[in-house]
mmCIF file of C-alpha atoms in Angstrom:
data_model
loop_
_atom_site.group_PDB
_atom_site.id
_atom_site.type_symbol
_atom_site.label_atom_id
_atom_site.label_comp_id
_atom_site.label_asym_id
_atom_site.label_seq_id
_atom_site.Cartn_x
_atom_site.Cartn_y
_atom_site.Cartn_z
ATOM 1 C CA MET A 1 0.031 -0.026 0.121
ATOM 2 C CA ALA A 2 2.781 2.348 0.699
ATOM 3 C CA SER A 3 4.231 2.664 -3.021
ATOM 4 C CA SER A 4 0.520 3.055 -4.447
ATOM 5 C CA SER A 5 -0.294 5.732 -1.898
ATOM 6 C CA SER A 6 3.090 7.528 -2.455
ATOM 7 C CA SER A 7 3.247 10.203 -5.120
ATOM 8 C CA PHE A 8 6.615 8.862 -6.324
ATOM 9 C CA GLY A 9 7.260 5.118 -6.508
ATOM 10 C CA ALA A 10 10.498 3.323 -7.055
ATOM 11 C CA SER A 11 10.749 1.675 -10.230
ATOM 12 C CA HIS A 12 13.212 -0.557 -12.377
ATOM 13 C CA SER A 13 13.894 0.555 -15.813
ATOM 14 C CA ASN A 14 11.314 -1.558 -17.393
ATOM 15 C CA SER A 15 8.407 0.665 -16.181
ATOM 16 C CA LYS A 16 6.292 2.498 -19.050
ATOM 17 C CA GLN A 17 6.540 5.741 -17.360
ATOM 18 C CA HIS A 18 9.046 7.364 -15.441
ATOM 19 C CA HIS A 19 9.759 10.542 -13.545
ATOM 20 C CA VAL A 20 13.116 10.914 -14.575
ATOM 21 C CA PHE A 21 15.406 9.673 -17.393
ATOM 22 C CA LEU A 22 19.209 9.562 -16.986
ATOM 23 C CA ASN A 23 21.378 10.280 -19.876
ATOM 24 C CA PHE A 24 24.856 9.371 -19.269
ATOM 25 C CA ARG A 25 27.915 7.643 -20.918
ATOM 26 C CA GLY A 26 28.281 4.379 -19.060
ATOM 27 C CA GLU A 27 32.038 3.762 -19.270
ATOM 28 C CA ASP A 28 32.508 7.168 -17.494
ATOM 29 C CA THR A 29 29.813 7.293 -14.820
ATOM 30 C CA ARG A 30 27.778 4.067 -14.626
ATOM 31 C CA TYR A 31 29.580 2.754 -11.504
ATOM 32 C CA ASN A 32 30.104 5.980 -9.629
ATOM 33 C CA PHE A 33 28.172 9.268 -10.001
ATOM 34 C CA THR A 34 25.323 7.898 -12.076
ATOM 35 C CA SER A 35 24.804 4.878 -9.849
ATOM 36 C CA HIS A 36 24.787 6.747 -6.674
ATOM 37 C CA LEU A 37 22.271 9.314 -8.226
ATOM 38 C CA TYR A 38 19.948 6.441 -9.333
ATOM 39 C CA ALA A 39 19.982 4.893 -5.704
ATOM 40 C CA ALA A 40 19.257 8.354 -4.126
ATOM 41 C CA LEU A 41 16.195 8.914 -6.641
ATOM 42 C CA CYS A 42 15.031 5.526 -5.975
ATOM 43 C CA GLY A 43 15.364 5.839 -2.339
ATOM 44 C CA LYS A 44 12.996 8.776 -2.483
ATOM 45 C CA LYS A 45 10.596 6.575 -4.561
ATOM 46 C CA ILE A 46 10.897 8.398 -7.626
ATOM 47 C CA HIS A 47 10.459 6.537 -10.895
ATOM 48 C CA THR A 48 14.022 6.474 -12.752
ATOM 49 C CA PHE A 49 14.991 4.982 -15.978
ATOM 50 C CA MET A 50 18.747 3.920 -16.261
ATOM 51 C CA ASP A 51 19.547 1.740 -19.288
ATOM 52 C CA ASP A 52 20.450 -1.699 -18.476
ATOM 53 C CA GLU A 53 24.360 -2.460 -18.902
ATOM 54 C CA GLU A 54 23.576 -5.432 -21.320
ATOM 55 C CA ILE A 55 21.499 -3.264 -23.634
ATOM 56 C CA GLU A 56 22.078 -3.919 -27.347
ATOM 57 C CA ARG A 57 23.857 -0.981 -29.010
ATOM 58 C CA GLY A 58 23.098 -0.223 -32.802
ATOM 59 C CA ASP A 59 23.553 2.520 -35.182
ATOM 60 C CA ASN A 60 20.254 4.199 -34.092
ATOM 61 C CA ILE A 61 18.623 4.846 -30.862
ATOM 62 C CA SER A 62 16.180 1.933 -29.749
ATOM 63 C CA PRO A 63 12.620 2.372 -29.586
ATOM 64 C CA THR A 64 12.709 1.477 -25.905
ATOM 65 C CA LEU A 65 14.857 4.532 -25.249
ATOM 66 C CA LEU A 66 12.736 6.808 -27.188
ATOM 67 C CA SER A 67 9.835 5.734 -25.550
ATOM 68 C CA ALA A 68 11.320 6.355 -22.097
ATOM 69 C CA ILE A 69 12.500 9.860 -22.850
ATOM 70 C CA GLU A 70 9.089 10.735 -24.241
ATOM 71 C CA SER A 71 7.200 9.332 -21.226
ATOM 72 C CA SER A 72 9.532 11.058 -18.441
ATOM 73 C CA LYS A 73 8.939 14.310 -17.142
ATOM 74 C CA ILE A 74 12.601 15.138 -16.152
ATOM 75 C CA CYS A 75 15.936 14.380 -17.926
ATOM 76 C CA VAL A 76 19.223 14.611 -16.141
ATOM 77 C CA ILE A 77 22.027 14.723 -18.479
ATOM 78 C CA ILE A 78 25.415 13.765 -17.105
ATOM 79 C CA PHE A 79 28.169 15.388 -19.139
ATOM 80 C CA SER A 80 31.333 13.612 -18.500
ATOM 81 C CA GLN A 81 34.660 13.891 -20.149
ATOM 82 C CA ASP A 82 34.119 11.359 -22.870
ATOM 83 C CA TYR A 83 30.711 12.011 -23.175
ATOM 84 C CA ALA A 84 30.636 13.239 -26.581
ATOM 85 C CA SER A 85 32.536 10.385 -28.221
ATOM 86 C CA SER A 86 29.300 8.292 -27.875
ATOM 87 C CA SER A 87 27.044 8.703 -30.757
ATOM 88 C CA TRP A 88 24.500 6.918 -28.775
ATOM 89 C CA CYS A 89 24.323 9.549 -25.921
ATOM 90 C CA LEU A 90 24.209 12.252 -28.552
ATOM 91 C CA ASP A 91 21.435 10.580 -30.480
ATOM 92 C CA GLU A 92 19.514 10.587 -27.000
ATOM 93 C CA LEU A 93 20.446 14.235 -26.393
ATOM 94 C CA VAL A 94 18.885 15.253 -29.642
ATOM 95 C CA LYS A 95 15.672 13.695 -28.670
ATOM 96 C CA ILE A 96 15.745 15.067 -25.166
ATOM 97 C CA ILE A 97 16.315 18.538 -26.524
ATOM 98 C CA GLU A 98 13.279 18.048 -28.957
ATOM 99 C CA CYS A 99 10.901 17.058 -26.170
ATOM 100 C CA SER A 100 12.238 19.773 -24.103
ATOM 101 C CA GLU A 101 11.312 22.298 -26.827
ATOM 102 C CA LYS A 102 7.889 20.959 -26.821
ATOM 103 C CA LYS A 103 7.391 21.654 -23.274
ATOM 104 C CA LYS A 104 7.060 17.963 -22.506
ATOM 105 C CA LEU A 105 10.294 17.506 -20.549
ATOM 106 C CA VAL A 106 12.251 19.538 -18.149
ATOM 107 C CA VAL A 107 15.983 19.267 -18.670
ATOM 108 C CA ILE A 108 18.620 19.342 -15.925
ATOM 109 C CA PRO A 109 22.510 19.228 -17.019
ATOM 110 C CA VAL A 110 25.191 17.850 -14.743
ATOM 111 C CA PHE A 111 28.532 18.840 -15.421
ATOM 112 C CA TYR A 112 30.739 15.953 -14.064
ATOM 113 C CA HIS A 113 34.447 17.018 -13.787
ATOM 114 C CA ILE A 114 33.970 19.125 -17.147
ATOM 115 C CA ASP A 115 33.889 22.725 -17.980
ATOM 116 C CA ALA A 116 30.508 23.708 -19.169
ATOM 117 C CA SER A 117 32.058 25.848 -21.744
ATOM 118 C CA HIS A 118 33.781 22.794 -23.309
ATOM 119 C CA VAL A 119 30.384 21.314 -23.495
ATOM 120 C CA ARG A 120 28.889 24.315 -24.963
ATOM 121 C CA HIS A 121 31.306 25.083 -27.748
ATOM 122 C CA GLN A 122 32.807 21.590 -28.118
ATOM 123 C CA ARG A 123 36.390 22.200 -26.818
ATOM 124 C CA GLY A 124 38.831 20.041 -25.277
ATOM 125 C CA THR A 125 37.747 16.180 -25.377
ATOM 126 C CA TYR A 126 34.556 17.317 -26.882
ATOM 127 C CA GLY A 127 36.351 18.837 -29.632
ATOM 128 C CA ASP A 128 38.401 15.815 -30.060
ATOM 129 C CA ALA A 129 35.512 13.628 -30.321
ATOM 130 C CA PHE A 130 33.811 15.836 -32.809
ATOM 131 C CA ALA A 131 36.642 15.774 -35.077
ATOM 132 C CA LYS A 132 36.358 12.055 -35.306
ATOM 133 C CA HIS A 133 32.540 12.353 -35.793
ATOM 134 C CA GLU A 134 32.987 14.738 -38.642
ATOM 135 C CA ASP A 135 35.395 12.274 -40.327
ATOM 136 C CA ARG A 136 33.189 9.002 -39.624
ATOM 137 C CA PHE A 137 29.851 10.874 -40.873
ATOM 138 C CA ARG A 138 31.422 12.901 -43.455
ATOM 139 C CA ASP A 139 28.479 11.810 -45.663
ATOM 140 C CA ASN A 140 25.944 12.836 -43.037
ATOM 141 C CA LEU A 141 27.352 15.998 -41.531
ATOM 142 C CA THR A 142 23.716 17.030 -40.905
ATOM 143 C CA LYS A 143 23.645 14.515 -37.977
ATOM 144 C CA VAL A 144 26.760 16.023 -36.511
ATOM 145 C CA HIS A 145 25.421 19.609 -36.772
ATOM 146 C CA MET A 146 22.349 18.431 -34.750
ATOM 147 C CA TRP A 147 24.420 16.831 -32.095
ATOM 148 C CA ARG A 148 26.329 20.317 -31.923
ATOM 149 C CA THR A 149 23.366 22.141 -31.599
ATOM 150 C CA ALA A 150 21.853 19.906 -29.022
ATOM 151 C CA LEU A 151 24.999 20.165 -26.807
ATOM 152 C CA HIS A 152 25.031 24.009 -27.190
ATOM 153 C CA LYS A 153 21.533 24.136 -25.970
ATOM 154 C CA ALA A 154 21.693 21.689 -23.223
ATOM 155 C CA ALA A 155 24.797 23.394 -21.732
ATOM 156 C CA ASN A 156 23.164 26.901 -21.764
ATOM 157 C CA LEU A 157 20.418 25.546 -19.408
ATOM 158 C CA ALA A 158 20.725 26.163 -15.489
ATOM 159 C CA GLY A 159 22.329 22.652 -14.013
ATOM 160 C CA TRP A 160 24.701 21.497 -11.529
ATOM 161 C CA VAL A 161 28.518 21.144 -11.385
ATOM 162 C CA SER A 162 30.144 18.199 -9.790
ATOM 163 C CA GLU A 163 33.861 19.075 -9.344
ATOM 164 C CA LYS A 164 36.734 16.750 -8.068
ATOM 165 C CA ASN A 165 37.123 19.024 -4.773
ATOM 166 C CA ARG A 166 33.390 18.959 -3.847
ATOM 167 C CA SER A 167 31.707 15.940 -2.159
ATOM 168 C CA GLU A 168 29.407 13.829 -4.695
ATOM 169 C CA ALA A 169 27.093 12.949 -1.853
ATOM 170 C CA VAL A 170 26.368 16.614 -1.379
ATOM 171 C CA VAL A 171 25.657 17.470 -5.027
ATOM 172 C CA ILE A 172 23.362 14.366 -5.407
ATOM 173 C CA LYS A 173 21.442 15.336 -2.487
ATOM 174 C CA GLU A 174 21.082 18.796 -3.798
ATOM 175 C CA ILE A 175 20.126 17.430 -7.301
ATOM 176 C CA VAL A 176 17.483 14.907 -5.568
ATOM 177 C CA GLU A 177 15.869 17.770 -3.609
ATOM 178 C CA ASP A 178 15.630 20.009 -7.078
ATOM 179 C CA ILE A 179 14.019 17.080 -8.885
ATOM 180 C CA LEU A 180 11.563 16.690 -5.939
ATOM 181 C CA ASP A 181 10.736 20.313 -6.064
ATOM 182 C CA LYS A 182 10.270 20.326 -9.599
ATOM 183 C CA LEU A 183 7.888 17.262 -9.388
ATOM 184 C CA LYS A 184 5.769 18.548 -6.809
ATOM 185 C CA CYS A 185 4.996 21.453 -9.342
ATOM 186 C CA MET A 186 4.216 19.056 -12.165
ATOM 187 C CA ILE A 187 2.355 16.199 -10.366
ATOM 188 C CA PRO A 188 -0.881 17.278 -8.526
ATOM 189 C CA HIS A 189 -1.106 16.459 -5.092
ATOM 190 C CA VAL A 190 -5.017 15.605 -5.137
ATOM 191 C CA GLN A 191 -5.785 13.886 -8.483
ATOM 192 C CA LYS A 192 -9.491 12.856 -7.213
ATOM 193 C CA LYS A 193 -12.408 14.419 -8.718
ATOM 194 C CA GLY A 194 -15.294 15.858 -6.911
ATOM 195 C CA LEU A 195 -13.630 16.493 -3.545
ATOM 196 C CA VAL A 196 -15.112 19.530 -2.511
ATOM 197 C CA GLY A 197 -13.265 21.517 0.297
ATOM 198 C CA ILE A 198 -10.358 18.941 0.767
ATOM 199 C CA SER A 199 -7.798 21.440 0.428
ATOM 200 C CA ARG A 200 -8.762 23.042 3.466
ATOM 201 C CA HIS A 201 -8.511 19.961 5.374
ATOM 202 C CA ILE A 202 -5.183 19.217 3.891
ATOM 203 C CA ALA A 203 -3.568 22.226 4.848
ATOM 204 C CA HIS A 204 -4.913 21.967 8.383
ATOM 205 C CA VAL A 205 -3.462 18.505 9.011
ATOM 206 C CA GLU A 206 -0.312 19.345 7.278
ATOM 207 C CA SER A 207 0.248 22.383 9.466
ATOM 208 C CA MET A 208 -0.164 19.994 12.644
ATOM 209 C CA LEU A 209 2.584 17.787 11.414
ATOM 210 C CA CYS A 210 5.335 20.636 12.261
ATOM 211 C CA SER A 211 7.539 19.096 9.580
ATOM 212 C CA GLY A 212 10.442 21.324 10.658
ATOM 213 C CA SER A 213 10.229 20.327 14.174
ATOM 214 C CA ALA A 214 12.372 17.683 15.777
ATOM 215 C CA ASP A 215 9.722 16.598 18.072
ATOM 216 C CA VAL A 216 7.443 13.390 17.670
ATOM 217 C CA HIS A 217 3.913 14.426 16.787
ATOM 218 C CA ILE A 218 0.816 12.189 16.729
ATOM 219 C CA ILE A 219 -2.184 13.184 14.773
ATOM 220 C CA GLY A 220 -5.588 11.581 14.885
ATOM 221 C CA ILE A 221 -8.444 11.998 12.395
ATOM 222 C CA TRP A 222 -11.678 10.784 13.630
ATOM 223 C CA GLY A 223 -15.422 10.916 12.615
ATOM 224 C CA MET A 224 -18.208 8.784 11.283
ATOM 225 C CA GLY A 225 -17.721 6.437 8.321
ATOM 226 C CA GLY A 226 -17.586 7.609 5.037
ATOM 227 C CA ILE A 227 -16.775 11.359 5.605
ATOM 228 C CA GLY A 228 -13.188 11.022 4.002
ATOM 229 C CA LYS A 229 -10.947 10.468 6.829
ATOM 230 C CA THR A 230 -8.896 7.879 4.558
ATOM 231 C CA THR A 231 -9.175 10.320 1.639
ATOM 232 C CA ILE A 232 -7.390 13.124 3.790
ATOM 233 C CA ALA A 233 -4.853 10.853 5.157
ATOM 234 C CA ASP A 234 -3.925 9.747 1.793
ATOM 235 C CA ALA A 235 -3.539 13.061 0.261
ATOM 236 C CA VAL A 236 -1.649 14.423 3.061
ATOM 237 C CA PHE A 237 0.626 11.533 2.701
ATOM 238 C CA THR A 238 1.134 11.758 -0.897
ATOM 239 C CA LYS A 239 1.892 15.470 -0.708
ATOM 240 C CA VAL A 240 4.478 15.351 2.243
ATOM 241 C CA SER A 241 6.116 12.128 2.335
ATOM 242 C CA TYR A 242 9.080 12.996 0.192
ATOM 243 C CA GLN A 243 10.027 15.473 3.014
ATOM 244 C CA TYR A 244 10.765 12.434 4.989
ATOM 245 C CA GLU A 245 13.812 10.119 5.033
ATOM 246 C CA GLY A 246 11.440 7.047 5.694
ATOM 247 C CA TYR A 247 7.368 6.548 5.196
ATOM 248 C CA TYR A 248 4.798 3.893 5.388
ATOM 249 C CA PHE A 249 1.095 4.116 4.753
ATOM 250 C CA ALA A 250 -0.352 1.011 6.476
ATOM 251 C CA ALA A 251 -4.000 0.554 5.074
ATOM 252 C CA ASN A 252 -6.737 -1.448 6.615
ATOM 253 C CA VAL A 253 -4.896 -1.617 10.060
ATOM 254 C CA ARG A 254 -7.941 -3.010 11.967
ATOM 255 C CA GLU A 255 -7.788 -6.225 9.695
ATOM 256 C CA LYS A 256 -3.816 -6.610 10.337
ATOM 257 C CA TRP A 257 -4.164 -6.052 14.233
ATOM 258 C CA GLY A 258 -4.358 -9.409 15.058
ATOM 259 C CA ASN A 259 -0.794 -9.950 13.706
ATOM 260 C CA ARG A 260 0.745 -7.042 15.042
ATOM 261 C CA ILE A 261 4.274 -8.597 14.688
ATOM 262 C CA LYS A 262 3.843 -8.705 11.051
ATOM 263 C CA LEU A 263 2.585 -5.595 10.805
ATOM 264 C CA ARG A 264 5.461 -4.054 12.868
ATOM 265 C CA ASN A 265 8.091 -5.787 10.725
ATOM 266 C CA GLU A 266 6.657 -4.461 7.715
ATOM 267 C CA VAL A 267 6.520 -0.824 8.794
ATOM 268 C CA LEU A 268 10.194 -1.160 10.244
ATOM 269 C CA ALA A 269 11.335 -2.693 6.951
ATOM 270 C CA ASP A 270 10.085 -0.159 4.720
ATOM 271 C CA VAL A 271 10.944 3.026 6.948
ATOM 272 C CA LEU A 272 14.442 1.608 7.401
ATOM 273 C CA GLY A 273 14.803 0.352 4.075
ATOM 274 C CA ASP A 274 15.831 -3.224 5.188
ATOM 275 C CA GLN A 275 13.740 -6.193 4.657
ATOM 276 C CA SER A 276 15.726 -8.560 6.729
ATOM 277 C CA ILE A 277 14.208 -7.202 9.955
ATOM 278 C CA ASN A 278 12.339 -9.760 11.960
ATOM 279 C CA ILE A 279 11.338 -8.895 15.261
ATOM 280 C CA SER A 280 9.503 -12.275 16.463
ATOM 281 C CA THR A 281 7.674 -11.577 19.587
ATOM 282 C CA PRO A 282 5.472 -8.663 20.800
ATOM 283 C CA THR A 283 7.818 -7.782 23.691
ATOM 284 C CA MET A 284 11.026 -8.318 21.804
ATOM 285 C CA SER A 285 12.760 -5.274 20.347
ATOM 286 C CA SER A 286 15.859 -4.573 18.353
ATOM 287 C CA ALA A 287 18.195 -2.091 19.986
ATOM 288 C CA PHE A 288 19.885 -1.416 16.548
ATOM 289 C CA ALA A 289 16.502 -0.870 14.902
ATOM 290 C CA VAL A 290 15.619 1.506 17.679
ATOM 291 C CA GLU A 291 19.000 3.328 17.349
ATOM 292 C CA ARG A 292 18.479 3.670 13.584
ATOM 293 C CA LEU A 293 15.017 5.041 14.082
ATOM 294 C CA LYS A 294 16.444 7.845 16.345
ATOM 295 C CA CYS A 295 18.359 8.968 13.360
ATOM 296 C CA LYS A 296 15.574 9.294 10.822
ATOM 297 C CA LYS A 297 12.700 11.624 10.293
ATOM 298 C CA VAL A 298 9.678 9.365 9.219
ATOM 299 C CA LEU A 299 6.177 9.602 8.505
ATOM 300 C CA VAL A 300 3.805 6.803 9.398
ATOM 301 C CA VAL A 301 -0.002 6.637 8.627
ATOM 302 C CA LEU A 302 -2.123 3.944 10.300
ATOM 303 C CA ASP A 303 -5.604 3.935 8.606
ATOM 304 C CA ASP A 304 -8.662 2.428 9.999
#
């Protein structure tokens, strides 16, 4: 229930729709920056497309990748030293810029150990790569011109710089927060129709959460059946869960209360991101789990 209630759900790359598409040169960043960024996005339950390592490469971009770009809301382009040497990356980039100009895609460039001006004007390693492209595609220089234009446009967009003397963890955290802020504006918080006056109730409950506080808050929503208690709780959860390091929506708790051990393990496993948790008796507790919880800001909804 947690993932279906959340605004952003984690996904493997074979999902039909994605919030974020990652464009990168695998040999440069697959096992470092890009993999860490992918993990951070998935940790925030953001559907993210990162192509499989074994994907078959051909002369033309695959329909799967074209579809993934078109179905995404945000694209992160990771410009690395040898990015421009990959015709595959450049073909993806042309499609990405095309979608962005149709207002269907937000593009966020990341300059990974590379000067933005080298990307914009194809200098340094980018200049070397294009000299080879012009030789290889001498009979189709229109393609090379399209690549140059796409690089120039992408490098002129506001983006992020990852330098060797700056923590990658900090940069990735800032990028993920930026993406979350953008998705918040792009995805309606309440997608149900006919909910008259619900916004006022959502705002009231949200204010009581005191998200900026370090204290523990317990909020109860009560009333007769059918007045929308679950709807309000679900809407608030969907709207604010991204602000928390861990979150869980436990639906139909009344039915699960007979097996509270299982319920507790489910909540802890999801909130702590550790599926191996198994506290087997009602009175038993895990000191390590408790210590880990002390370090986290979490949101748990117990419905019904």
